């Protein structure tokens, strides 16, 4: 099976759908991203890298970063303590919902909604003096790219418009589920959303999840095999907003999406893939990106099922 040819087929087949999505417009820098961008990168466990389109162009990874905060927080405090503060169920609600947090007493449904990510950031903050730098170092190592950085303009806009995230953080604090002060947690959260990376960086960074916890670039067992399996399960059930059932049905792989239009997904034991197309569907997932991943699993017959 030639994955380069498959990428070329996918690239052609998604073209008519690229303009059907809508670019996120809650901050100016995301609103300005051209709708017609499309990139995809596949990194295999055998060491091959395949790319197409705008795979080397940086974009705002937004909520994909929540997968890094989860793995990092897990390394700091372990499973028992972490799962006392965050749940493991799909939310069935928008990623920034306040209502659910109120009636579930400040325990976010899962680590991939905003409230869950704020708790994870709080854990990192309690265990590191400079949480943003700690996260940045971690992502650079996982991607094998020391040039990765935050986008200061995006981080500043997130802060300026982050009223709902600020409400969530204050809510969490009122329930006693934040140890640190609200402003520090929000600052680290807005920075993680602003990480600027390309499809290759992302595909390489998530090799740790495709490769049973072992990051091939550092040779480091970042997660135990069991932790990697469990995080993959969570990504399958909670990683793509309130459309996770549809994504699992169509793509059949664990993955994490962001409103910047990126989606990272993996076939455990085989490959890690990232697609970027900034036009989103009504749930906030990349429209052409979801289709591209669906085509990938259909054409290759690769599946976890
Ligand atoms: N910066 C966005 C927020 O915190 C992230 C959205 C996303 O990618 O889910 O609301």
XYZ file of C-alpha atoms and ligand atoms in Angstrom:
315
model
C 0.000 0.000 0.000
C 1.485 3.335 -1.070
C 0.433 5.960 1.469
C 1.714 8.811 -0.721
C -0.662 7.808 -3.525
C -3.487 7.524 -1.012
C -2.726 11.033 0.277
C -2.806 12.348 -3.289
C -6.208 10.717 -3.884
C -7.558 12.134 -0.633
C -6.249 15.596 -1.505
C -8.184 15.534 -4.776
C -11.358 14.091 -3.299
C -11.650 16.610 -0.465
C -11.192 19.678 -2.698
C -14.926 20.253 -3.390
C -15.646 20.185 0.369
C -12.939 22.529 1.603
C -15.065 25.631 1.065
C -18.087 24.120 2.840
C -16.675 24.785 6.282
C -16.530 27.996 8.259
C -13.303 29.353 9.723
C -13.379 30.066 13.500
C -13.860 33.793 13.903
C -13.887 34.486 17.637
C -10.394 35.999 17.382
C -8.971 38.021 14.460
C -5.947 35.828 13.728
C -8.073 32.692 13.272
C -10.672 34.585 11.243
C -7.913 35.667 8.833
C -6.753 32.121 7.960
C -7.578 31.359 4.300
C -10.355 28.784 4.043
C -8.653 26.956 1.159
C -5.661 25.701 3.170
C -5.318 21.938 3.433
C -2.407 19.867 4.692
C -1.911 16.327 5.899
C 1.016 14.342 7.309
C 1.356 10.674 8.171
C 4.195 9.385 10.328
C 4.485 5.602 10.433
C 6.031 3.517 13.182
C 8.385 2.168 10.510
C 9.892 5.648 10.290
C 8.351 6.890 7.046
C 6.810 10.348 6.710
C 4.256 11.163 4.009
C 2.887 14.659 3.413
C 0.570 16.552 1.101
C -0.548 20.169 0.637
C 0.151 22.710 3.361
C 1.659 20.156 5.746
C 4.580 22.408 6.696
C 2.533 25.514 7.373
C 2.018 26.423 11.014
C -1.493 26.840 12.377
C -3.086 27.381 15.774
C -3.507 23.937 17.326
C -6.022 25.161 19.930
C -7.727 22.240 21.685
C -5.406 19.593 20.279
C -3.081 20.869 23.006
C -5.425 19.334 25.594
C -3.946 15.944 24.710
C -0.495 17.213 25.751
C -1.774 18.688 29.005
C -3.438 15.384 29.844
C -0.313 13.308 29.275
C 1.848 15.801 31.136
C -0.526 16.105 34.109
C -0.696 12.321 34.279
C 3.067 12.139 34.529
C 3.016 14.634 37.393
C 0.335 13.191 39.660
C -0.628 9.746 38.335
C -4.004 8.289 37.521
C -5.568 7.917 40.966
C -5.248 11.565 41.868
C -6.026 12.901 38.412
C -9.308 11.041 37.956
C -10.604 12.324 41.279
C -10.688 15.799 39.736
C -11.788 15.083 36.147
C -14.276 12.596 34.700
C -13.946 10.233 31.761
C -17.329 10.476 30.066
C -18.289 12.164 26.814
C -19.879 15.497 27.655
C -22.754 15.525 25.171
C -22.488 19.298 25.531
C -20.502 22.057 23.824
C -16.826 22.138 24.856
C -17.234 25.381 26.780
C -20.506 24.602 28.545
C -21.049 26.069 32.002
C -24.311 24.340 32.863
C -22.911 20.821 33.148
C -20.125 21.961 35.457
C -22.688 23.488 37.789
C -24.850 20.416 38.172
C -21.890 18.072 38.405
C -20.363 20.036 41.278
C -17.261 21.323 39.586
C -15.942 17.993 38.275
C -15.519 18.385 34.496
C -16.889 15.520 32.438
C -13.589 14.805 30.677
C -10.101 16.226 30.124
C -10.849 17.461 26.599
C -13.549 19.996 27.336
C -12.329 23.418 28.456
C -13.204 22.911 32.124
C -11.261 19.631 32.147
C -8.262 21.234 30.501
C -8.274 24.053 33.066
C -7.993 21.473 35.852
C -5.102 19.789 34.017
C -3.331 23.126 33.642
C -3.830 23.684 37.366
C -2.119 20.336 38.046
C 0.837 21.334 35.872
C 0.974 24.693 37.610
C 1.124 23.025 41.036
C 4.042 20.909 39.880
C 6.108 23.349 37.889
C 7.235 26.952 38.399
C 6.688 27.947 34.781
C 3.868 25.792 33.381
C 3.915 27.337 29.906
C 7.632 26.704 29.505
C 7.213 23.176 30.889
C 4.515 22.484 28.319
C 6.554 24.040 25.523
C 9.630 21.940 26.372
C 7.449 18.839 26.487
C 5.858 19.518 23.091
C 9.235 20.352 21.507
C 10.654 17.056 22.734
C 7.657 15.018 21.626
C 7.758 16.612 18.151
C 11.546 16.627 17.867
C 11.317 20.290 16.872
C 12.964 22.853 19.189
C 11.523 25.686 17.053
C 7.905 25.200 18.183
C 6.502 28.215 20.025
C 3.387 29.956 21.251
C 1.751 32.588 19.075
C 1.775 35.655 21.327
C -0.929 37.428 19.319
C -3.290 34.442 19.576
C -2.598 34.055 23.309
C -3.368 37.763 23.870
C -6.614 37.544 21.846
C -7.668 34.411 23.746
C -7.230 36.362 26.959
C -9.118 39.374 25.656
C -12.119 37.321 24.546
C -11.931 34.500 27.109
C -14.937 35.498 29.220
C -16.435 32.034 29.173
C -13.154 30.333 30.053
C -12.739 32.809 32.825
C -16.242 31.945 34.087
C -15.369 28.223 33.957
C -12.142 28.777 35.896
C -13.938 30.823 38.549
C -16.598 28.155 38.803
C -13.961 25.445 39.257
C -12.288 27.545 41.923
C -15.590 28.008 43.774
C -15.983 24.218 43.877
C -12.435 23.827 45.207
C -11.208 22.124 42.043
C -8.391 24.595 41.329
C -5.383 24.819 43.633
C -3.823 27.884 42.026
C -5.138 31.351 41.398
C -7.569 31.740 38.539
C -5.466 34.241 36.562
C -2.376 32.007 36.499
C -4.434 29.015 35.359
C -6.087 31.051 32.611
C -2.791 32.502 31.443
C -1.265 29.026 31.041
C -4.453 27.756 29.348
C -4.514 30.616 26.820
C -0.870 29.967 26.016
C -1.425 26.271 25.405
C -4.297 27.089 23.012
C -1.951 29.376 21.071
C 0.683 26.727 20.280
C 1.630 27.142 16.645
C 2.566 23.897 14.888
C 2.305 22.169 11.543
C 0.899 18.784 10.511
C 4.326 17.126 10.624
C 5.039 18.393 14.166
C 1.684 17.122 15.336
C 1.921 13.719 13.651
C 5.395 13.242 15.115
C 4.407 14.401 18.597
C 1.580 11.906 18.895
C 3.776 8.970 17.998
C 3.885 8.434 21.760
C 0.204 7.482 21.605
C 0.462 5.452 18.387
C 3.568 3.725 19.718
C 2.292 2.406 23.075
C 3.727 5.292 25.097
C 7.234 5.321 23.594
C 8.350 8.558 21.931
C 10.719 7.446 19.158
C 12.536 10.782 18.903
C 13.695 10.867 22.489
C 13.620 7.083 22.970
C 11.685 7.875 26.133
C 8.773 5.800 27.468
C 6.613 8.884 28.086
C 3.553 6.896 29.124
C 3.153 3.295 30.219
C 1.575 1.012 27.655
C -1.562 0.935 29.766
C -1.717 4.742 30.027
C -1.304 5.095 26.253
C -4.141 2.613 25.690
C -6.371 4.480 28.103
C -5.666 7.899 26.626
C -6.414 6.518 23.173
C -9.748 5.260 24.511
C -10.546 8.681 25.909
C -9.708 10.335 22.619
C -12.039 7.987 20.818
C -14.882 8.713 23.236
C -14.246 12.394 24.043
C -11.715 13.880 21.584
C -13.858 15.477 18.913
C -16.330 17.699 20.730
C -20.002 16.941 20.681
C -19.687 15.043 17.384
C -17.601 12.257 18.822
C -20.113 9.556 17.899
C -20.227 10.668 14.284
C -16.425 10.925 14.144
C -15.995 7.427 15.617
C -18.560 6.062 13.167
C -16.993 7.653 10.116
C -13.271 7.586 10.966
C -13.037 4.865 13.606
C -9.824 6.175 15.177
C -8.904 7.966 18.398
C -8.180 11.629 17.734
C -8.267 15.182 19.008
C -9.509 18.199 17.120
C -9.131 21.948 17.604
C -11.003 24.981 16.322
C -7.916 25.983 14.333
C -8.995 23.217 11.935
C -6.438 20.604 12.920
C -7.202 16.992 13.830
C -4.573 14.564 15.111
C -5.457 10.853 15.034
C -3.646 7.537 15.281
C -3.801 3.889 14.363
C -2.139 2.338 17.429
C 0.822 0.192 16.441
C 0.899 1.618 12.913
C 0.838 5.374 12.397
C 0.056 8.862 13.572
C -1.683 11.319 11.242
C -2.540 14.998 11.333
C -4.800 16.863 8.954
C -5.421 20.609 8.785
C -8.230 22.368 6.966
C -9.505 25.493 8.749
C -13.154 25.292 7.624
C -15.147 23.830 10.531
C -18.454 21.984 10.650
C -21.186 23.039 13.052
C -19.584 21.057 15.899
C -16.205 22.779 15.584
C -14.368 19.915 13.867
C -12.583 20.475 10.569
C -15.107 19.559 7.873
C -12.691 18.496 5.131
C -10.279 17.188 7.765
C -12.853 14.740 9.108
C -13.636 13.648 5.570
C -9.928 13.179 4.816
C -9.500 10.906 7.828
C -12.622 8.979 6.887
C -11.179 8.479 3.403
C -7.845 7.400 4.883
C -9.347 4.615 6.969
C -11.676 3.571 4.140
C -8.923 3.445 1.523
C -6.297 1.764 3.717
C -8.698 -0.515 5.579
C -6.831 0.507 8.730
C -8.988 0.455 11.819
C -8.849 -0.257 15.497
C -11.973 -2.373 15.186
N -9.345 28.737 22.585
C -10.565 28.027 22.510
C -11.283 28.093 23.830
O -10.647 27.955 24.831
C -10.234 26.597 22.201
C -11.266 26.035 21.420
C -10.998 24.678 20.880
O -10.096 24.458 20.042
O -11.775 23.811 21.287
O -12.455 28.273 23.904
